[in-house]
Structure formats: structure tokens, C-alpha cells
């Protein structure tokens, strides 16, 4: 067994926004995701005894971990097996700014920060590919059959073009994007949303296939719009993507309401982001000042939390 000199390790991970293409990406279509500056930090210390957790979701020994965190447990087990370390003698503290289950990729971010911390604690090298496969263990529990976009987007520091089993392409943004994100305050259920689309695909194949193909076209055009800095075209594509997500049955009244509010404030585009059925929506402003105006309106219209930022500086603001 390796001798371990390090006594504690601290690592972080950021969340993500799917700009266009969620759900269709599960069927092999492309999608575009960008880093979102909400973060999770994980501190792991060596401490004799069973593995202990400390977090806002659960505090206690790992063998009593709640069902919704089973994936994290499986991911830790596999990581320790790989690192040739016993499944004990650790205290894991999770400190997260990312609201859980809101389509912002909290589950993948927690798993990324844990795996990074474990490798750092045991002073072992971790490749991006290996990090991806360990985190996907947790993601499979959380989302059923995830496409992998959440994990890849959160490992990356840049906007990405993602397509299952294809090379990940980092994207250059031709002109800064001013993005507002509003939380409905209700847990989105990605697992159920993905299942619903699958059932709908089985019963209304032609209609759903048509939507998936249209989303793929939208994503292709969005890539050009992003590269060329054409924020007006990008905005229009966000609205079009939202219409297809409605057809897939993953939007809901509250998301639609917040999207309408953003449109009335002159947002260039708006749509749900992530799994849907609750969770978050995003809107595109013309400037940081315009993003702030939209953010304030969303906050006054019932959103439980709102953030806005520019992709240029990556600093997160909240409306006053
Ligand atoms: C969830 O953030 C994105 C979905 O497309 C599911 C997935 O890709 O695994 C809804």
C-alpha cells in the first residue's frame, strides 16, 4: 500500500449551463454548454474511523448515506479501489453554492470535487479521461443514462461543443454573452424528464424525432452565432430551442412564465436550461446593464434566486 503523507486536500468544481441542445444530446445530437461560476468546494481530511460526511444535504457516516447520494458513495468506493486505499479513515466536507437538482449540474460538480480531492490527498495523478469515468459512476445513479455533457462541461474551463462519443471541441465566443439565470425554486428531476422524453419518443416517434432534428439544426446555427458574436441570432435560436423543449414535454408553467417575463423585458432569447420540469431558465441580455434589468424583473416575478454574469469576466452578480 502507498504511504500517504498529505493529511488533507481541498478541491473545487464549477457548475454549468446548457446553452442549447439538452435532451437531444441524449440521442446523439450536439449541444453547447458553458461554465457557470457557481462552485462547490470539497475538503477531505484523514481521520481514523468510518468515512464521515458533512454537508447541507447529509451529515453522518457513509453507510447511512441517503438514497439520493448513493451515486457519490459508489464513486468514492471506485476511486479508493483505484487508488489502492481502504474504504475508511476519511472525513469529507462538501461546501456548495450550487443549488441541488436545478439543472446546474450540482451532482456532477460534487463528484468532480470529491474525486479531485481524493487524488490530491493520495498524491496521485488524475487524467481528464479518468476523472470523467469516475464521475460518470455518480451521474449514472443521479440521471439514469446521462449523455456525459454535465461532467465534461464542468471539467472544462471553456464553452464546449459536445456530442456523445465524439471529440469535445472548445468554443471561442466572438462577443461576450450577458446571461441571466433564474431558479424556479423547485427541484427539477432530470431522471424523470429524460424518461418522459424516452416514453414520448416511443409513442410519438415521428414528432419527437422531428424535434430532436430541429434542435440539432438550432445547435449548429448557435455555434456559428457564438463564433461570429451574433447575439441577436443566438437569442432567436434560444427561443426556438425552447419551443422544441416544450414539444418534448420538459418545460412547465413556471419556466414558461419566467421565460415570458424575460421576453417582455427585451431579452434576446430565453429557455429552460438542464433537465427541465422545474429547475432553472436562462435569458440573454444585450449588455450587463440589460441583464441586470431582466434579473431584477425575474426576481420580482417569483424566481427564488437569480444570477447574471458576462462570459468575459465570469463574475457572478445578484440583483439588488
Ligand atoms: C442535463 O443537464 C442534460 C440532459 O440532456 C441529460 C443528459 O444529457 O444527460 C437533460
PDB file of C-alpha atoms and ligand atoms in Angstrom:
ATOM      1  CA  UNK A   1       0.000   0.000   0.000  1.00  0.00           C
ATOM      2  CA  UNK A   2       1.165   3.556  -0.668  1.00  0.00           C
ATOM      3  CA  UNK A   3       2.299   5.671   2.234  1.00  0.00           C
ATOM      4  CA  UNK A   4       0.313   8.854   2.446  1.00  0.00           C
ATOM      5  CA  UNK A   5       1.986  11.987   3.607  1.00  0.00           C
ATOM      6  CA  UNK A   6      -0.782  14.506   2.906  1.00  0.00           C
ATOM      7  CA  UNK A   7      -3.314  14.917   5.735  1.00  0.00           C
ATOM      8  CA  UNK A   8      -5.958  16.943   3.913  1.00  0.00           C
ATOM      9  CA  UNK A   9      -6.873  18.150   0.455  1.00  0.00           C
ATOM     10  CA  UNK A  10      -9.245  20.787  -0.856  1.00  0.00           C
ATOM     11  CA  UNK A  11     -10.514  20.999  -4.434  1.00  0.00           C
ATOM     12  CA  UNK A  12     -13.371  22.725  -6.207  1.00  0.00           C
ATOM     13  CA  UNK A  13     -15.544  22.399  -9.286  1.00  0.00           C
ATOM     14  CA  UNK A  14     -17.830  24.856 -11.065  1.00  0.00           C
ATOM     15  CA  UNK A  15     -21.339  24.323 -12.348  1.00  0.00           C
ATOM     16  CA  UNK A  16     -22.526  24.525 -15.969  1.00  0.00           C
ATOM     17  CA  UNK A  17     -25.240  25.910 -18.184  1.00  0.00           C
ATOM     18  CA  UNK A  18     -26.502  24.116 -21.242  1.00  0.00           C
ATOM     19  CA  UNK A  19     -26.948  26.931 -23.733  1.00  0.00           C
ATOM     20  CA  UNK A  20     -28.651  24.812 -26.400  1.00  0.00           C
ATOM     21  CA  UNK A  21     -29.272  21.136 -27.058  1.00  0.00           C
ATOM     22  CA  UNK A  22     -30.229  19.460 -23.762  1.00  0.00           C
ATOM     23  CA  UNK A  23     -32.256  16.247 -24.109  1.00  0.00           C
ATOM     24  CA  UNK A  24     -31.461  15.941 -27.826  1.00  0.00           C
ATOM     25  CA  UNK A  25     -27.858  15.351 -26.688  1.00  0.00           C
ATOM     26  CA  UNK A  26     -29.007  12.093 -25.041  1.00  0.00           C
ATOM     27  CA  UNK A  27     -29.932  10.904 -28.584  1.00  0.00           C
ATOM     28  CA  UNK A  28     -26.501  11.655 -30.017  1.00  0.00           C
ATOM     29  CA  UNK A  29     -27.237  15.220 -31.182  1.00  0.00           C
ATOM     30  CA  UNK A  30     -24.752  18.026 -30.417  1.00  0.00           C
ATOM     31  CA  UNK A  31     -25.168  20.538 -27.579  1.00  0.00           C
ATOM     32  CA  UNK A  32     -23.328  23.621 -26.345  1.00  0.00           C
ATOM     33  CA  UNK A  33     -22.532  24.163 -22.669  1.00  0.00           C
ATOM     34  CA  UNK A  34     -20.652  26.894 -20.837  1.00  0.00           C
ATOM     35  CA  UNK A  35     -19.092  27.073 -17.358  1.00  0.00           C
ATOM     36  CA  UNK A  36     -21.307  28.770 -14.768  1.00  0.00           C
ATOM     37  CA  UNK A  37     -19.333  30.396 -11.926  1.00  0.00           C
ATOM     38  CA  UNK A  38     -21.289  28.839  -9.011  1.00  0.00           C
ATOM     39  CA  UNK A  39     -18.887  26.498  -7.207  1.00  0.00           C
ATOM     40  CA  UNK A  40     -18.604  23.560  -4.851  1.00  0.00           C
ATOM     41  CA  UNK A  41     -15.583  23.037  -2.580  1.00  0.00           C
ATOM     42  CA  UNK A  42     -14.689  19.712  -1.028  1.00  0.00           C
ATOM     43  CA  UNK A  43     -12.289  19.278   1.871  1.00  0.00           C
ATOM     44  CA  UNK A  44     -11.132  15.752   2.653  1.00  0.00           C
ATOM     45  CA  UNK A  45      -9.152  15.017   5.813  1.00  0.00           C
ATOM     46  CA  UNK A  46      -7.609  11.836   7.082  1.00  0.00           C
ATOM     47  CA  UNK A  47      -9.382  10.809  10.280  1.00  0.00           C
ATOM     48  CA  UNK A  48      -9.479   7.363  11.875  1.00  0.00           C
ATOM     49  CA  UNK A  49     -12.800   5.505  11.613  1.00  0.00           C
ATOM     50  CA  UNK A  50     -15.583   5.110   9.064  1.00  0.00           C
ATOM     51  CA  UNK A  51     -15.873   7.666   6.263  1.00  0.00           C
ATOM     52  CA  UNK A  52     -17.846  10.629   7.635  1.00  0.00           C
ATOM     53  CA  UNK A  53     -19.774  13.225   5.612  1.00  0.00           C
ATOM     54  CA  UNK A  54     -20.507  16.802   6.453  1.00  0.00           C
ATOM     55  CA  UNK A  55     -22.785  18.685   4.047  1.00  0.00           C
ATOM     56  CA  UNK A  56     -26.051  20.608   3.883  1.00  0.00           C
ATOM     57  CA  UNK A  57     -27.715  17.504   2.398  1.00  0.00           C
ATOM     58  CA  UNK A  58     -26.407  14.933   4.863  1.00  0.00           C
ATOM     59  CA  UNK A  59     -24.057  14.718   7.811  1.00  0.00           C
ATOM     60  CA  UNK A  60     -23.069  11.311   9.176  1.00  0.00           C
ATOM     61  CA  UNK A  61     -21.337   8.036   8.307  1.00  0.00           C
ATOM     62  CA  UNK A  62     -21.188   6.904   4.677  1.00  0.00           C
ATOM     63  CA  UNK A  63     -23.072   3.644   5.362  1.00  0.00           C
ATOM     64  CA  UNK A  64     -26.193   5.664   6.307  1.00  0.00           C
ATOM     65  CA  UNK A  65     -25.955   7.970   3.302  1.00  0.00           C
ATOM     66  CA  UNK A  66     -29.416   8.892   1.840  1.00  0.00           C
ATOM     67  CA  UNK A  67     -30.530   7.200  -1.373  1.00  0.00           C
ATOM     68  CA  UNK A  68     -30.054  10.409  -3.416  1.00  0.00           C
ATOM     69  CA  UNK A  69     -26.317  10.321  -2.542  1.00  0.00           C
ATOM     70  CA  UNK A  70     -25.770   6.616  -3.319  1.00  0.00           C
ATOM     71  CA  UNK A  71     -24.026   7.586  -6.553  1.00  0.00           C
ATOM     72  CA  UNK A  72     -21.472   9.662  -4.636  1.00  0.00           C
ATOM     73  CA  UNK A  73     -20.808   6.665  -2.391  1.00  0.00           C
ATOM     74  CA  UNK A  74     -20.287   4.370  -5.411  1.00  0.00           C
ATOM     75  CA  UNK A  75     -17.957   6.951  -6.974  1.00  0.00           C
ATOM     76  CA  UNK A  76     -15.881   7.189  -3.759  1.00  0.00           C
ATOM     77  CA  UNK A  77     -15.708   3.390  -3.481  1.00  0.00           C
ATOM     78  CA  UNK A  78     -14.387   3.064  -7.020  1.00  0.00           C
ATOM     79  CA  UNK A  79     -11.925   5.948  -6.578  1.00  0.00           C
ATOM     80  CA  UNK A  80     -10.496   4.430  -3.386  1.00  0.00           C
ATOM     81  CA  UNK A  81     -10.259   0.991  -5.022  1.00  0.00           C
ATOM     82  CA  UNK A  82      -8.317   2.518  -7.912  1.00  0.00           C
ATOM     83  CA  UNK A  83      -6.053   4.466  -5.531  1.00  0.00           C
ATOM     84  CA  UNK A  84      -5.467   1.241  -3.577  1.00  0.00           C
ATOM     85  CA  UNK A  85      -6.766   2.840  -0.382  1.00  0.00           C
ATOM     86  CA  UNK A  86      -9.113   1.403   2.272  1.00  0.00           C
ATOM     87  CA  UNK A  87     -12.773   2.468   2.347  1.00  0.00           C
ATOM     88  CA  UNK A  88     -12.358   4.281   5.679  1.00  0.00           C
ATOM     89  CA  UNK A  89     -10.338   6.900   7.593  1.00  0.00           C
ATOM     90  CA  UNK A  90     -11.706   9.953   5.789  1.00  0.00           C
ATOM     91  CA  UNK A  91     -13.769  12.997   6.710  1.00  0.00           C
ATOM     92  CA  UNK A  92     -15.419  14.592   3.666  1.00  0.00           C
ATOM     93  CA  UNK A  93     -16.845  18.086   3.882  1.00  0.00           C
ATOM     94  CA  UNK A  94     -18.930  19.444   0.978  1.00  0.00           C
ATOM     95  CA  UNK A  95     -19.487  23.157   0.826  1.00  0.00           C
ATOM     96  CA  UNK A  96     -21.634  24.044  -2.192  1.00  0.00           C
ATOM     97  CA  UNK A  97     -23.055  27.268  -3.641  1.00  0.00           C
ATOM     98  CA  UNK A  98     -24.794  25.276  -6.396  1.00  0.00           C
ATOM     99  CA  UNK A  99     -28.469  24.644  -5.638  1.00  0.00           C
ATOM    100  CA  UNK A 100     -29.226  20.935  -5.861  1.00  0.00           C
ATOM    101  CA  UNK A 101     -31.391  19.499  -8.614  1.00  0.00           C
ATOM    102  CA  UNK A 102     -31.900  22.747 -10.515  1.00  0.00           C
ATOM    103  CA  UNK A 103     -30.331  21.770 -13.853  1.00  0.00           C
ATOM    104  CA  UNK A 104     -27.000  23.417 -12.978  1.00  0.00           C
ATOM    105  CA  UNK A 105     -25.082  20.151 -12.692  1.00  0.00           C
ATOM    106  CA  UNK A 106     -24.687  20.074  -8.892  1.00  0.00           C
ATOM    107  CA  UNK A 107     -24.363  16.280  -8.734  1.00  0.00           C
ATOM    108  CA  UNK A 108     -21.517  16.128 -11.267  1.00  0.00           C
ATOM    109  CA  UNK A 109     -19.769  19.130  -9.658  1.00  0.00           C
ATOM    110  CA  UNK A 110     -19.808  17.486  -6.216  1.00  0.00           C
ATOM    111  CA  UNK A 111     -18.447  14.240  -7.637  1.00  0.00           C
ATOM    112  CA  UNK A 112     -15.713  16.096  -9.588  1.00  0.00           C
ATOM    113  CA  UNK A 113     -14.574  17.997  -6.480  1.00  0.00           C
ATOM    114  CA  UNK A 114     -14.567  14.777  -4.394  1.00  0.00           C
ATOM    115  CA  UNK A 115     -12.562  12.773  -6.939  1.00  0.00           C
ATOM    116  CA  UNK A 116     -10.082  15.625  -7.407  1.00  0.00           C
ATOM    117  CA  UNK A 117      -9.665  15.938  -3.623  1.00  0.00           C
ATOM    118  CA  UNK A 118      -9.131  12.188  -3.173  1.00  0.00           C
ATOM    119  CA  UNK A 119      -6.464  12.085  -5.879  1.00  0.00           C
ATOM    120  CA  UNK A 120      -4.811  15.147  -4.372  1.00  0.00           C
ATOM    121  CA  UNK A 121      -4.929  13.612  -0.877  1.00  0.00           C
ATOM    122  CA  UNK A 122      -3.271  10.423  -2.107  1.00  0.00           C
ATOM    123  CA  UNK A 123      -0.866  12.385  -4.307  1.00  0.00           C
ATOM    124  CA  UNK A 124      -1.852  10.532  -7.437  1.00  0.00           C
ATOM    125  CA  UNK A 125      -2.092  11.904 -10.976  1.00  0.00           C
ATOM    126  CA  UNK A 126      -5.588  12.212 -12.419  1.00  0.00           C
ATOM    127  CA  UNK A 127      -6.244  12.467 -16.155  1.00  0.00           C
ATOM    128  CA  UNK A 128      -9.373  14.192 -17.503  1.00  0.00           C
ATOM    129  CA  UNK A 129     -10.498  10.874 -19.011  1.00  0.00           C
ATOM    130  CA  UNK A 130     -10.206   9.049 -15.713  1.00  0.00           C
ATOM    131  CA  UNK A 131     -11.918  11.867 -13.819  1.00  0.00           C
ATOM    132  CA  UNK A 132     -14.760  11.655 -16.362  1.00  0.00           C
ATOM    133  CA  UNK A 133     -15.236   7.904 -15.953  1.00  0.00           C
ATOM    134  CA  UNK A 134     -15.215   8.055 -12.134  1.00  0.00           C
ATOM    135  CA  UNK A 135     -17.701  10.942 -12.050  1.00  0.00           C
ATOM    136  CA  UNK A 136     -19.974   9.154 -14.530  1.00  0.00           C
ATOM    137  CA  UNK A 137     -20.471   6.442 -11.877  1.00  0.00           C
ATOM    138  CA  UNK A 138     -22.208   9.032  -9.676  1.00  0.00           C
ATOM    139  CA  UNK A 139     -24.016  10.591 -12.644  1.00  0.00           C
ATOM    140  CA  UNK A 140     -25.488   7.269 -13.721  1.00  0.00           C
ATOM    141  CA  UNK A 141     -27.160   6.964 -10.309  1.00  0.00           C
ATOM    142  CA  UNK A 142     -28.383  10.573 -10.499  1.00  0.00           C
ATOM    143  CA  UNK A 143     -29.629  10.696 -14.095  1.00  0.00           C
ATOM    144  CA  UNK A 144     -30.138   7.130 -15.325  1.00  0.00           C
ATOM    145  CA  UNK A 145     -28.299   7.183 -18.657  1.00  0.00           C
ATOM    146  CA  UNK A 146     -26.558  10.559 -18.802  1.00  0.00           C
ATOM    147  CA  UNK A 147     -25.060  11.841 -22.046  1.00  0.00           C
ATOM    148  CA  UNK A 148     -21.970  12.978 -20.133  1.00  0.00           C
ATOM    149  CA  UNK A 149     -22.351  16.663 -21.038  1.00  0.00           C
ATOM    150  CA  UNK A 150     -22.652  17.834 -17.413  1.00  0.00           C
ATOM    151  CA  UNK A 151     -19.380  16.177 -16.401  1.00  0.00           C
ATOM    152  CA  UNK A 152     -17.466  17.309 -19.487  1.00  0.00           C
ATOM    153  CA  UNK A 153     -18.756  20.897 -19.206  1.00  0.00           C
ATOM    154  CA  UNK A 154     -17.728  21.055 -15.556  1.00  0.00           C
ATOM    155  CA  UNK A 155     -14.279  19.617 -16.145  1.00  0.00           C
ATOM    156  CA  UNK A 156     -13.751  22.226 -18.853  1.00  0.00           C
ATOM    157  CA  UNK A 157     -12.877  25.888 -18.238  1.00  0.00           C
ATOM    158  CA  UNK A 158     -14.261  26.905 -21.662  1.00  0.00           C
ATOM    159  CA  UNK A 159     -17.548  26.760 -23.538  1.00  0.00           C
ATOM    160  CA  UNK A 160     -17.776  23.408 -25.286  1.00  0.00           C
ATOM    161  CA  UNK A 161     -19.385  21.734 -28.251  1.00  0.00           C
ATOM    162  CA  UNK A 162     -20.379  18.281 -27.051  1.00  0.00           C
ATOM    163  CA  UNK A 163     -21.604  15.209 -28.878  1.00  0.00           C
ATOM    164  CA  UNK A 164     -21.656  11.755 -27.332  1.00  0.00           C
ATOM    165  CA  UNK A 165     -18.622   9.629 -28.251  1.00  0.00           C
ATOM    166  CA  UNK A 166     -17.145  12.418 -30.386  1.00  0.00           C
ATOM    167  CA  UNK A 167     -14.261  14.736 -29.710  1.00  0.00           C
ATOM    168  CA  UNK A 168     -15.096  17.641 -27.379  1.00  0.00           C
ATOM    169  CA  UNK A 169     -14.493  20.960 -29.132  1.00  0.00           C
ATOM    170  CA  UNK A 170     -13.715  24.095 -27.079  1.00  0.00           C
ATOM    171  CA  UNK A 171     -15.626  27.084 -28.497  1.00  0.00           C
ATOM    172  CA  UNK A 172     -14.438  30.655 -28.851  1.00  0.00           C
ATOM    173  CA  UNK A 173     -17.038  33.305 -28.095  1.00  0.00           C
ATOM    174  CA  UNK A 174     -16.878  36.103 -30.696  1.00  0.00           C
ATOM    175  CA  UNK A 175     -18.528  38.676 -28.421  1.00  0.00           C
ATOM    176  CA  UNK A 176     -19.272  38.436 -24.657  1.00  0.00           C
ATOM    177  CA  UNK A 177     -22.607  36.932 -23.707  1.00  0.00           C
ATOM    178  CA  UNK A 178     -24.637  38.568 -20.925  1.00  0.00           C
ATOM    179  CA  UNK A 179     -26.556  35.771 -19.315  1.00  0.00           C
ATOM    180  CA  UNK A 180     -29.241  35.781 -16.645  1.00  0.00           C
ATOM    181  CA  UNK A 181     -30.136  32.569 -14.795  1.00  0.00           C
ATOM    182  CA  UNK A 182     -33.320  32.296 -12.729  1.00  0.00           C
ATOM    183  CA  UNK A 183     -34.222  29.447 -10.413  1.00  0.00           C
ATOM    184  CA  UNK A 184     -37.896  28.441 -10.153  1.00  0.00           C
ATOM    185  CA  UNK A 185     -37.077  27.209  -6.648  1.00  0.00           C
ATOM    186  CA  UNK A 186     -38.492  23.799  -7.499  1.00  0.00           C
ATOM    187  CA  UNK A 187     -36.325  20.741  -7.893  1.00  0.00           C
ATOM    188  CA  UNK A 188     -36.013  19.741 -11.497  1.00  0.00           C
ATOM    189  CA  UNK A 189     -35.992  15.992 -11.960  1.00  0.00           C
ATOM    190  CA  UNK A 190     -33.613  15.226 -14.806  1.00  0.00           C
ATOM    191  CA  UNK A 191     -34.107  11.473 -14.381  1.00  0.00           C
ATOM    192  CA  UNK A 192     -37.902  11.793 -14.832  1.00  0.00           C
ATOM    193  CA  UNK A 193     -37.570  14.370 -17.625  1.00  0.00           C
ATOM    194  CA  UNK A 194     -35.195  12.109 -19.605  1.00  0.00           C
ATOM    195  CA  UNK A 195     -37.552   9.149 -19.000  1.00  0.00           C
ATOM    196  CA  UNK A 196     -40.554  11.186 -20.171  1.00  0.00           C
ATOM    197  CA  UNK A 197     -38.825  12.097 -23.419  1.00  0.00           C
ATOM    198  CA  UNK A 198     -37.959   8.438 -23.953  1.00  0.00           C
ATOM    199  CA  UNK A 199     -41.593   7.378 -23.416  1.00  0.00           C
ATOM    200  CA  UNK A 200     -42.799  10.146 -25.729  1.00  0.00           C
ATOM    201  CA  UNK A 201     -40.264   9.019 -28.330  1.00  0.00           C
ATOM    202  CA  UNK A 202     -41.725   5.514 -28.159  1.00  0.00           C
ATOM    203  CA  UNK A 203     -45.340   6.678 -28.522  1.00  0.00           C
ATOM    204  CA  UNK A 204     -44.880   9.671 -30.892  1.00  0.00           C
ATOM    205  CA  UNK A 205     -41.674   8.778 -32.688  1.00  0.00           C
ATOM    206  CA  UNK A 206     -42.019  10.976 -35.789  1.00  0.00           C
ATOM    207  CA  UNK A 207     -42.944  14.095 -33.824  1.00  0.00           C
ATOM    208  CA  UNK A 208     -40.160  13.677 -31.268  1.00  0.00           C
ATOM    209  CA  UNK A 209     -37.599  12.780 -33.947  1.00  0.00           C
ATOM    210  CA  UNK A 210     -38.570  15.944 -35.785  1.00  0.00           C
ATOM    211  CA  UNK A 211     -37.925  17.999 -32.625  1.00  0.00           C
ATOM    212  CA  UNK A 212     -34.580  16.316 -31.991  1.00  0.00           C
ATOM    213  CA  UNK A 213     -33.511  17.027 -35.588  1.00  0.00           C
ATOM    214  CA  UNK A 214     -34.666  20.638 -35.300  1.00  0.00           C
ATOM    215  CA  UNK A 215     -32.696  21.056 -32.037  1.00  0.00           C
ATOM    216  CA  UNK A 216     -29.599  19.703 -33.793  1.00  0.00           C
ATOM    217  CA  UNK A 217     -30.065  22.354 -36.530  1.00  0.00           C
ATOM    218  CA  UNK A 218     -30.506  25.050 -33.887  1.00  0.00           C
ATOM    219  CA  UNK A 219     -27.297  23.959 -32.139  1.00  0.00           C
ATOM    220  CA  UNK A 220     -25.338  24.077 -35.428  1.00  0.00           C
ATOM    221  CA  UNK A 221     -26.591  27.617 -36.084  1.00  0.00           C
ATOM    222  CA  UNK A 222     -25.926  28.627 -32.466  1.00  0.00           C
ATOM    223  CA  UNK A 223     -22.282  27.606 -32.850  1.00  0.00           C
ATOM    224  CA  UNK A 224     -21.920  29.967 -35.840  1.00  0.00           C
ATOM    225  CA  UNK A 225     -23.752  32.732 -33.972  1.00  0.00           C
ATOM    226  CA  UNK A 226     -21.461  32.335 -30.941  1.00  0.00           C
ATOM    227  CA  UNK A 227     -18.280  32.303 -33.055  1.00  0.00           C
ATOM    228  CA  UNK A 228     -19.442  35.350 -35.050  1.00  0.00           C
ATOM    229  CA  UNK A 229     -20.659  37.243 -31.986  1.00  0.00           C
ATOM    230  CA  UNK A 230     -24.169  37.446 -33.462  1.00  0.00           C
ATOM    231  CA  UNK A 231     -26.079  37.710 -30.188  1.00  0.00           C
ATOM    232  CA  UNK A 232     -29.363  38.576 -31.943  1.00  0.00           C
ATOM    233  CA  UNK A 233     -29.335  35.347 -33.943  1.00  0.00           C
ATOM    234  CA  UNK A 234     -28.239  33.408 -30.851  1.00  0.00           C
ATOM    235  CA  UNK A 235     -31.131  34.884 -28.869  1.00  0.00           C
ATOM    236  CA  UNK A 236     -33.624  33.894 -31.554  1.00  0.00           C
ATOM    237  CA  UNK A 237     -32.192  30.359 -31.503  1.00  0.00           C
ATOM    238  CA  UNK A 238     -32.659  30.145 -27.729  1.00  0.00           C
ATOM    239  CA  UNK A 239     -36.374  30.937 -28.150  1.00  0.00           C
ATOM    240  CA  UNK A 240     -36.640  28.365 -30.949  1.00  0.00           C
ATOM    241  CA  UNK A 241     -34.901  25.753 -28.804  1.00  0.00           C
ATOM    242  CA  UNK A 242     -37.400  26.441 -26.014  1.00  0.00           C
ATOM    243  CA  UNK A 243     -40.329  25.762 -28.388  1.00  0.00           C
ATOM    244  CA  UNK A 244     -38.860  22.338 -29.182  1.00  0.00           C
ATOM    245  CA  UNK A 245     -38.286  21.615 -25.480  1.00  0.00           C
ATOM    246  CA  UNK A 246     -41.986  22.353 -24.932  1.00  0.00           C
ATOM    247  CA  UNK A 247     -42.862  19.819 -27.630  1.00  0.00           C
ATOM    248  CA  UNK A 248     -40.640  17.282 -25.851  1.00  0.00           C
ATOM    249  CA  UNK A 249     -42.701  17.943 -22.694  1.00  0.00           C
ATOM    250  CA  UNK A 250     -39.865  19.075 -20.412  1.00  0.00           C
ATOM    251  CA  UNK A 251     -40.871  22.688 -19.803  1.00  0.00           C
ATOM    252  CA  UNK A 252     -43.578  23.668 -17.306  1.00  0.00           C
ATOM    253  CA  UNK A 253     -45.803  26.626 -16.391  1.00  0.00           C
ATOM    254  CA  UNK A 254     -43.311  28.247 -14.047  1.00  0.00           C
ATOM    255  CA  UNK A 255     -40.415  28.021 -16.500  1.00  0.00           C
ATOM    256  CA  UNK A 256     -42.679  29.322 -19.293  1.00  0.00           C
ATOM    257  CA  UNK A 257     -43.790  32.190 -17.049  1.00  0.00           C
ATOM    258  CA  UNK A 258     -40.203  33.253 -16.267  1.00  0.00           C
ATOM    259  CA  UNK A 259     -39.288  32.972 -19.959  1.00  0.00           C
ATOM    260  CA  UNK A 260     -42.245  35.256 -20.863  1.00  0.00           C
ATOM    261  CA  UNK A 261     -41.131  37.768 -18.217  1.00  0.00           C
ATOM    262  CA  UNK A 262     -37.619  37.829 -19.712  1.00  0.00           C
ATOM    263  CA  UNK A 263     -39.059  38.260 -23.228  1.00  0.00           C
ATOM    264  CA  UNK A 264     -41.201  41.199 -22.046  1.00  0.00           C
ATOM    265  CA  UNK A 265     -38.045  42.822 -20.667  1.00  0.00           C
ATOM    266  CA  UNK A 266     -36.478  42.607 -24.123  1.00  0.00           C
ATOM    267  CA  UNK A 267     -34.310  39.506 -23.590  1.00  0.00           C
ATOM    268  CA  UNK A 268     -32.740  38.496 -26.913  1.00  0.00           C
ATOM    269  CA  UNK A 269     -33.548  34.873 -26.091  1.00  0.00           C
ATOM    270  CA  UNK A 270     -34.607  32.660 -23.202  1.00  0.00           C
ATOM    271  CA  UNK A 271     -35.139  28.981 -22.487  1.00  0.00           C
ATOM    272  CA  UNK A 272     -35.002  26.389 -19.743  1.00  0.00           C
ATOM    273  CA  UNK A 273     -31.548  25.019 -19.029  1.00  0.00           C
ATOM    274  CA  UNK A 274     -30.715  21.449 -17.977  1.00  0.00           C
ATOM    275  CA  UNK A 275     -33.307  18.727 -17.464  1.00  0.00           C
ATOM    276  CA  UNK A 276     -36.352  20.999 -17.011  1.00  0.00           C
ATOM    277  CA  UNK A 277     -39.612  20.163 -15.167  1.00  0.00           C
ATOM    278  CA  UNK A 278     -38.613  22.713 -12.549  1.00  0.00           C
ATOM    279  CA  UNK A 279     -35.051  23.882 -12.125  1.00  0.00           C
ATOM    280  CA  UNK A 280     -33.663  26.928 -13.930  1.00  0.00           C
ATOM    281  CA  UNK A 281     -34.137  29.057 -17.051  1.00  0.00           C
ATOM    282  CA  UNK A 282     -31.622  31.344 -18.727  1.00  0.00           C
ATOM    283  CA  UNK A 283     -32.016  34.565 -20.710  1.00  0.00           C
ATOM    284  CA  UNK A 284     -29.679  36.521 -22.959  1.00  0.00           C
ATOM    285  CA  UNK A 285     -29.312  40.280 -22.380  1.00  0.00           C
ATOM    286  CA  UNK A 286     -27.848  42.939 -24.719  1.00  0.00           C
ATOM    287  CA  UNK A 287     -25.391  44.199 -22.099  1.00  0.00           C
ATOM    288  CA  UNK A 288     -24.561  43.636 -18.436  1.00  0.00           C
ATOM    289  CA  UNK A 289     -26.891  46.541 -17.539  1.00  0.00           C
ATOM    290  CA  UNK A 290     -29.703  44.963 -19.561  1.00  0.00           C
ATOM    291  CA  UNK A 291     -29.012  41.593 -17.890  1.00  0.00           C
ATOM    292  CA  UNK A 292     -29.392  43.319 -14.531  1.00  0.00           C
ATOM    293  CA  UNK A 293     -32.775  44.774 -15.558  1.00  0.00           C
ATOM    294  CA  UNK A 294     -34.008  41.333 -16.652  1.00  0.00           C
ATOM    295  CA  UNK A 295     -32.614  39.782 -13.463  1.00  0.00           C
ATOM    296  CA  UNK A 296     -34.483  42.270 -11.262  1.00  0.00           C
ATOM    297  CA  UNK A 297     -37.764  41.625 -13.085  1.00  0.00           C
ATOM    298  CA  UNK A 298     -37.338  37.866 -12.739  1.00  0.00           C
ATOM    299  CA  UNK A 299     -36.620  38.237  -9.030  1.00  0.00           C
ATOM    300  CA  UNK A 300     -39.749  40.421  -8.585  1.00  0.00           C
ATOM    301  CA  UNK A 301     -41.793  37.879 -10.574  1.00  0.00           C
ATOM    302  CA  UNK A 302     -41.344  34.946  -8.253  1.00  0.00           C
ATOM    303  CA  UNK A 303     -37.943  33.427  -9.106  1.00  0.00           C
ATOM    304  CA  UNK A 304     -36.389  32.034  -5.924  1.00  0.00           C
ATOM    305  CA  UNK A 305     -32.890  33.091  -6.952  1.00  0.00           C
ATOM    306  CA  UNK A 306     -31.394  34.993  -9.884  1.00  0.00           C
ATOM    307  CA  UNK A 307     -27.811  35.494 -11.058  1.00  0.00           C
ATOM    308  CA  UNK A 308     -26.348  37.338 -14.028  1.00  0.00           C
ATOM    309  CA  UNK A 309     -22.873  37.478 -15.499  1.00  0.00           C
ATOM    310  CA  UNK A 310     -20.790  38.224 -18.548  1.00  0.00           C
ATOM    311  CA  UNK A 311     -18.841  35.357 -20.142  1.00  0.00           C
ATOM    312  CA  UNK A 312     -15.963  37.819 -20.448  1.00  0.00           C
ATOM    313  CA  UNK A 313     -15.313  38.281 -16.737  1.00  0.00           C
ATOM    314  CA  UNK A 314     -17.104  35.259 -15.246  1.00  0.00           C
ATOM    315  CA  UNK A 315     -18.055  37.129 -12.085  1.00  0.00           C
ATOM    316  CA  UNK A 316     -21.492  36.315 -10.772  1.00  0.00           C
ATOM    317  CA  UNK A 317     -23.868  39.145  -9.773  1.00  0.00           C
ATOM    318  CA  UNK A 318     -27.197  39.038  -7.966  1.00  0.00           C
ATOM    319  CA  UNK A 319     -29.863  41.717  -8.487  1.00  0.00           C
ATOM    320  CA  UNK A 320     -30.089  44.176  -5.577  1.00  0.00           C
TER     321      UNK A 320
HETATM  322  C1  LIG B   1     -28.955  17.553 -18.079  1.00  0.00           C
HETATM  323  O1  LIG B   1     -28.144  18.634 -17.625  1.00  0.00           O
HETATM  324  C2  LIG B   1     -28.898  17.430 -19.586  1.00  0.00           C
HETATM  325  C3  LIG B   1     -29.792  16.354 -20.203  1.00  0.00           C
HETATM  326  O2  LIG B   1     -29.608  16.464 -21.620  1.00  0.00           O
HETATM  327  C4  LIG B   1     -29.439  14.968 -19.720  1.00  0.00           C
HETATM  328  C5  LIG B   1     -28.094  14.471 -20.237  1.00  0.00           C
HETATM  329  O3  LIG B   1     -27.580  14.977 -21.210  1.00  0.00           O
HETATM  330  O4  LIG B   1     -27.592  13.504 -19.620  1.00  0.00           O
HETATM  331  C6  LIG B   1     -31.256  16.612 -19.923  1.00  0.00           C
END
